[in-house]
Short mmCIF file of C-alpha atoms in Angstrom, two decimals:
data_model
loop_
_atom_site.label_atom_id
_atom_site.label_comp_id
_atom_site.label_asym_id
_atom_site.label_seq_id
_atom_site.Cartn_x
_atom_site.Cartn_y
_atom_site.Cartn_z
CA UNK A 989 0.18 -0.02 0.03
CA UNK A 990 1.47 2.97 -0.93
CA UNK A 991 0.02 5.45 1.41
CA UNK A 992 2.11 3.38 3.90
CA UNK A 993 5.56 4.31 3.49
CA UNK A 994 8.34 6.14 5.70
CA UNK A 995 10.63 8.54 4.11
CA UNK A 996 13.94 6.99 5.77
CA UNK A 997 16.04 9.78 4.55
CA UNK A 998 14.10 11.85 7.41
CA UNK A 999 15.63 10.05 10.29
CA UNK A 1000 17.16 12.30 13.00
CA UNK A 1001 18.76 11.49 16.57
CA UNK A 1002 16.85 11.83 19.25
CA UNK A 1003 19.12 10.14 22.28
CA UNK A 1004 21.51 7.68 23.82
CA UNK A 1005 20.08 5.70 26.53
CA UNK A 1006 22.78 3.77 29.06
CA UNK A 1007 18.79 2.07 29.90
CA UNK A 1008 15.62 1.81 28.91
CA UNK A 1009 14.81 4.11 31.66
CA UNK A 1010 16.23 6.86 29.70
CA UNK A 1011 14.55 5.84 26.51
CA UNK A 1012 11.17 8.28 25.00
CA UNK A 1013 8.27 7.16 25.89
CA UNK A 1014 6.90 3.20 25.23
CA UNK A 1015 4.58 3.93 22.25
CA UNK A 1016 4.13 3.99 18.95
CA UNK A 1017 6.43 1.27 16.71
CA UNK A 1018 10.22 1.06 17.20
CA UNK A 1019 12.60 -1.35 14.96
CA UNK A 1020 15.89 -3.03 16.64
CA UNK A 1021 19.47 -3.37 14.86
CA UNK A 1022 20.93 -5.83 16.79
CA UNK A 1023 24.13 -7.86 15.76
CA UNK A 1024 27.79 -8.46 16.72
CA UNK A 1025 30.39 -5.60 17.17
CA UNK A 1026 31.65 -6.20 14.07
CA UNK A 1027 28.95 -6.44 11.82
CA UNK A 1028 28.56 -2.90 10.01
CA UNK A 1029 25.21 -2.04 12.19
CA UNK A 1030 26.11 1.45 11.79
CA UNK A 1031 26.95 1.75 8.31
CA UNK A 1032 23.76 -0.47 7.20
CA UNK A 1033 21.78 1.93 9.30
CA UNK A 1034 23.54 4.81 7.62
CA UNK A 1035 22.91 3.19 4.14
CA UNK A 1036 19.31 2.40 5.09
CA UNK A 1037 18.48 6.29 6.11
CA UNK A 1038 20.93 7.71 3.16
CA UNK A 1039 22.67 9.39 5.88
CA UNK A 1040 26.66 9.61 6.05
CA UNK A 1041 27.10 10.18 9.77
CA UNK A 1042 23.47 9.17 11.21
CA UNK A 1043 25.07 6.50 13.38
CA UNK A 1044 28.93 6.74 14.59
CA UNK A 1045 30.80 4.36 12.76
CA UNK A 1046 34.50 3.36 13.76
CA UNK A 1047 37.37 1.24 12.96
CA UNK A 1048 37.20 -0.26 16.31
CA UNK A 1049 34.34 -2.50 16.64
CA UNK A 1050 32.28 -2.36 19.96
CA UNK A 1051 31.96 1.54 19.96
CA UNK A 1052 28.27 1.59 20.43
CA UNK A 1053 27.59 1.35 23.41
CA UNK A 1054 24.67 2.83 24.32
CA UNK A 1055 21.07 2.29 23.09
CA UNK A 1056 20.79 5.16 20.24
CA UNK A 1057 17.51 6.05 19.09
CA UNK A 1058 16.84 7.49 15.75
CA UNK A 1059 13.37 8.96 14.99
CA UNK A 1060 11.92 8.48 11.31
CA UNK A 1061 7.77 10.24 12.70
CA UNK A 1062 6.86 11.76 15.98
CA UNK A 1063 5.66 7.60 16.71
CA UNK A 1064 8.02 5.31 14.36
CA UNK A 1065 11.60 5.00 15.64
CA UNK A 1066 14.71 3.04 14.53
CA UNK A 1067 16.93 1.87 17.77
CA UNK A 1068 20.75 1.10 17.44
CA UNK A 1069 21.45 -1.79 20.40
CA UNK A 1070 25.03 -2.37 21.57
CA UNK A 1071 26.93 -5.06 19.83
CA UNK A 1072 27.76 -7.76 21.56
CA UNK A 1073 30.43 -10.77 21.34
CA UNK A 1074 33.61 -9.02 20.03
CA UNK A 1075 33.80 -5.81 21.98
CA UNK A 1076 37.71 -5.78 23.83
CA UNK A 1077 36.08 -3.89 27.21
CA UNK A 1078 36.38 -4.54 30.91
CA UNK A 1079 34.11 -7.25 31.65
CA UNK A 1080 32.14 -5.01 33.96
CA UNK A 1081 31.19 -2.60 30.98
CA UNK A 1082 30.39 -5.55 28.64
CA UNK A 1083 27.72 -7.14 31.76
CA UNK A 1084 26.33 -3.62 31.50
CA UNK A 1085 25.50 -3.83 28.00
CA UNK A 1086 24.38 -7.22 28.21
CA UNK A 1087 21.77 -5.95 30.66
CA UNK A 1088 20.66 -3.04 28.61
CA UNK A 1089 20.11 -5.19 25.80
CA UNK A 1090 17.98 -7.72 27.79
CA UNK A 1091 16.07 -5.45 29.44
CA UNK A 1092 15.27 -3.45 26.18
CA UNK A 1093 14.06 -6.66 24.44
CA UNK A 1094 12.26 -8.08 27.24
CA UNK A 1095 10.30 -5.28 28.59
CA UNK A 1096 10.09 -2.76 25.48
CA UNK A 1097 6.29 -3.27 24.49
CA UNK A 1098 6.71 -0.86 21.11
CA UNK A 1099 9.46 -2.98 19.93
CA UNK A 1100 7.45 -4.54 16.74
CA UNK A 1101 10.44 -5.82 14.74
CA UNK A 1102 13.84 -7.11 14.94
CA UNK A 1103 17.18 -6.64 12.28
CA UNK A 1104 20.21 -8.92 13.02
CA UNK A 1105 23.11 -8.28 11.02
CA UNK A 1106 25.66 -10.85 10.61
CA UNK A 1107 28.71 -10.74 8.36
CA UNK A 1108 28.26 -12.76 5.33
CA UNK A 1109 31.54 -14.05 6.01
CA UNK A 1110 31.07 -15.28 9.07
CA UNK A 1111 26.90 -16.41 9.87
CA UNK A 1112 24.91 -17.69 12.26
CA UNK A 1113 27.69 -17.52 15.42
CA UNK A 1114 25.84 -18.66 18.63
CA UNK A 1115 24.82 -15.31 19.85
CA UNK A 1116 23.37 -14.24 16.79
CA UNK A 1117 21.40 -17.33 16.50
CA UNK A 1118 20.22 -16.78 20.27
CA UNK A 1119 19.36 -13.72 19.00
CA UNK A 1120 17.04 -14.62 16.08
CA UNK A 1121 15.60 -17.65 18.09
CA UNK A 1122 14.66 -14.95 20.82
CA UNK A 1123 12.83 -12.85 18.06
CA UNK A 1124 10.61 -15.83 16.98
CA UNK A 1125 10.28 -16.77 20.49
CA UNK A 1126 8.34 -13.68 20.94
CA UNK A 1127 6.63 -13.40 18.05
CA UNK A 1128 8.00 -10.79 16.49
CA UNK A 1129 8.99 -10.57 12.48
CA UNK A 1130 12.92 -10.94 12.49
CA UNK A 1131 14.99 -9.50 9.01
CA UNK A 1132 18.59 -11.09 8.77
CA UNK A 1133 20.81 -9.10 6.84
CA UNK A 1134 24.05 -10.53 5.81
CA UNK A 1135 26.28 -7.44 5.16
CA UNK A 1136 29.48 -7.03 3.72
CA UNK A 1137 28.14 -8.91 0.60
CA UNK A 1138 30.40 -7.33 -1.83
CA UNK A 1139 33.45 -8.99 -0.04
CA UNK A 1140 32.44 -12.12 -1.42
CA UNK A 1141 31.96 -13.64 -5.13
CA UNK A 1142 28.46 -13.67 -6.46
CA UNK A 1143 28.74 -17.82 -6.13
CA UNK A 1144 30.09 -17.69 -2.32
CA UNK A 1145 27.41 -15.37 -1.19
CA UNK A 1146 24.43 -17.16 -2.72
CA UNK A 1147 25.65 -20.24 -1.59
CA UNK A 1148 25.80 -18.79 2.08
CA UNK A 1149 22.66 -16.96 1.64
CA UNK A 1150 21.09 -20.36 0.87
CA UNK A 1151 22.68 -22.45 3.75
CA UNK A 1152 21.39 -19.51 6.28
CA UNK A 1153 17.78 -19.26 4.90
CA UNK A 1154 18.09 -23.18 5.43
CA UNK A 1155 19.29 -23.12 8.60
CA UNK A 1156 16.78 -20.63 9.79
CA UNK A 1157 13.85 -22.40 7.99
CA UNK A 1158 13.67 -24.80 11.23
CA UNK A 1159 12.43 -21.89 13.08
CA UNK A 1160 8.46 -21.57 13.36
CA UNK A 1161 8.47 -17.49 12.85
CA UNK A 1162 8.61 -14.71 10.25
CA UNK A 1163 12.34 -14.96 9.33
CA UNK A 1164 13.74 -12.76 6.13
CA UNK A 1165 16.91 -13.34 5.16
CA UNK A 1166 18.63 -10.87 2.60
CA UNK A 1167 22.30 -10.09 1.32
CA UNK A 1168 23.51 -6.62 2.39
CA UNK A 1169 26.16 -4.00 1.31
CA UNK A 1170 26.61 -0.55 2.87
CA UNK A 1171 29.30 -0.04 0.18
CA UNK A 1172 27.42 -0.76 -2.76
CA UNK A 1173 23.68 -0.21 -1.94
CA UNK A 1174 22.88 -3.80 -2.21
CA UNK A 1175 19.83 -4.95 -0.52
CA UNK A 1176 18.77 -1.37 0.58
CA UNK A 1177 15.36 -1.25 -1.22
CA UNK A 1178 14.41 -4.94 -0.28
CA UNK A 1179 15.13 -3.76 3.78
CA UNK A 1180 12.90 -0.82 3.21
CA UNK A 1181 10.40 -2.61 1.98
CA UNK A 1182 10.52 -5.07 4.67
CA UNK A 1183 10.71 -2.46 7.33
CA UNK A 1184 8.04 -0.21 6.17
CA UNK A 1185 5.68 -2.80 6.25
CA UNK A 1186 6.43 -3.72 9.78
CA UNK A 1187 6.40 0.09 11.12
CA UNK A 1188 2.80 0.12 9.35
CA UNK A 1189 1.28 -3.39 10.28
CA UNK A 1190 -1.14 -2.04 12.72
CA UNK A 1191 -2.54 0.98 10.60
CA UNK A 1192 -3.08 -1.90 7.54
CA UNK A 1193 -4.83 -4.13 10.26
CA UNK A 1194 -7.24 -1.50 11.04
CA UNK A 1195 -7.71 -0.22 7.88
CA UNK A 1196 -8.50 -3.85 6.65
CA UNK A 1197 -10.77 -4.37 9.66
CA UNK A 1198 -8.57 -7.29 11.07
CA UNK A 1199 -7.51 -7.55 14.50
CA UNK A 1200 -4.15 -5.92 15.80
#
C-alpha cells in the first residue's frame, strides 16, 4: 500500500540511553538493530537512511555502547542496540551492555521488529542464532541482513544465503534473510520494503478491519 510509506531519509538522532529508563515513552513503533560489534550495524543504518553520519561508525568494533534512538516520525523509530560478542572492553562494562540489551528486548512494548546483522563471511555465530531465536519466540518478525556482501564473489554469497535460509527455516516464525552491502547499496530497497511493512502493520490491520 503506497500510503503506508516512511521516508527513511528523514531519520534524525533523538537520544543515547544507558538503559530503557532513559528512552522515549514506550509508545508507537520501534524497530531494533542488533548484531555483533563487527557486523557493520552503524554503516547499515546510515545506508538505509541515506545519511553518511547518522549512526557513528568506527574502525574499532564495539563503539556502540548505548541504546541509540533515531526518529523517523513522531511515533516511528529505529533503535541501534549495543553490539555484542566482540568488543575488547572490561568485563564489567560488557555485562552492563548485556543487561541493557536484555532489558530492552524483554520489556519494550513498542518493539515490533528485529533486524539482526551478520557478516556474510561469518554468519550464524551462537549469539546471532540466540538473538534470532529470541525474536521468533517473542512472536516478532526478524530480518537477517548478511552484511559486507561486496566482500564475496557472487557464487559464494549466494551459497551462504541459501545455507542461512535453510538453517533458519527450521524456526517456526517470520524470518527474512537478505544480502546487504553498505558500500554498494546492495539490498537497500528490499530491506526498506520489509521495514516499511513492519512500521505500518497495525495501521494496515485497522484499515482492513482485522484484529491487530
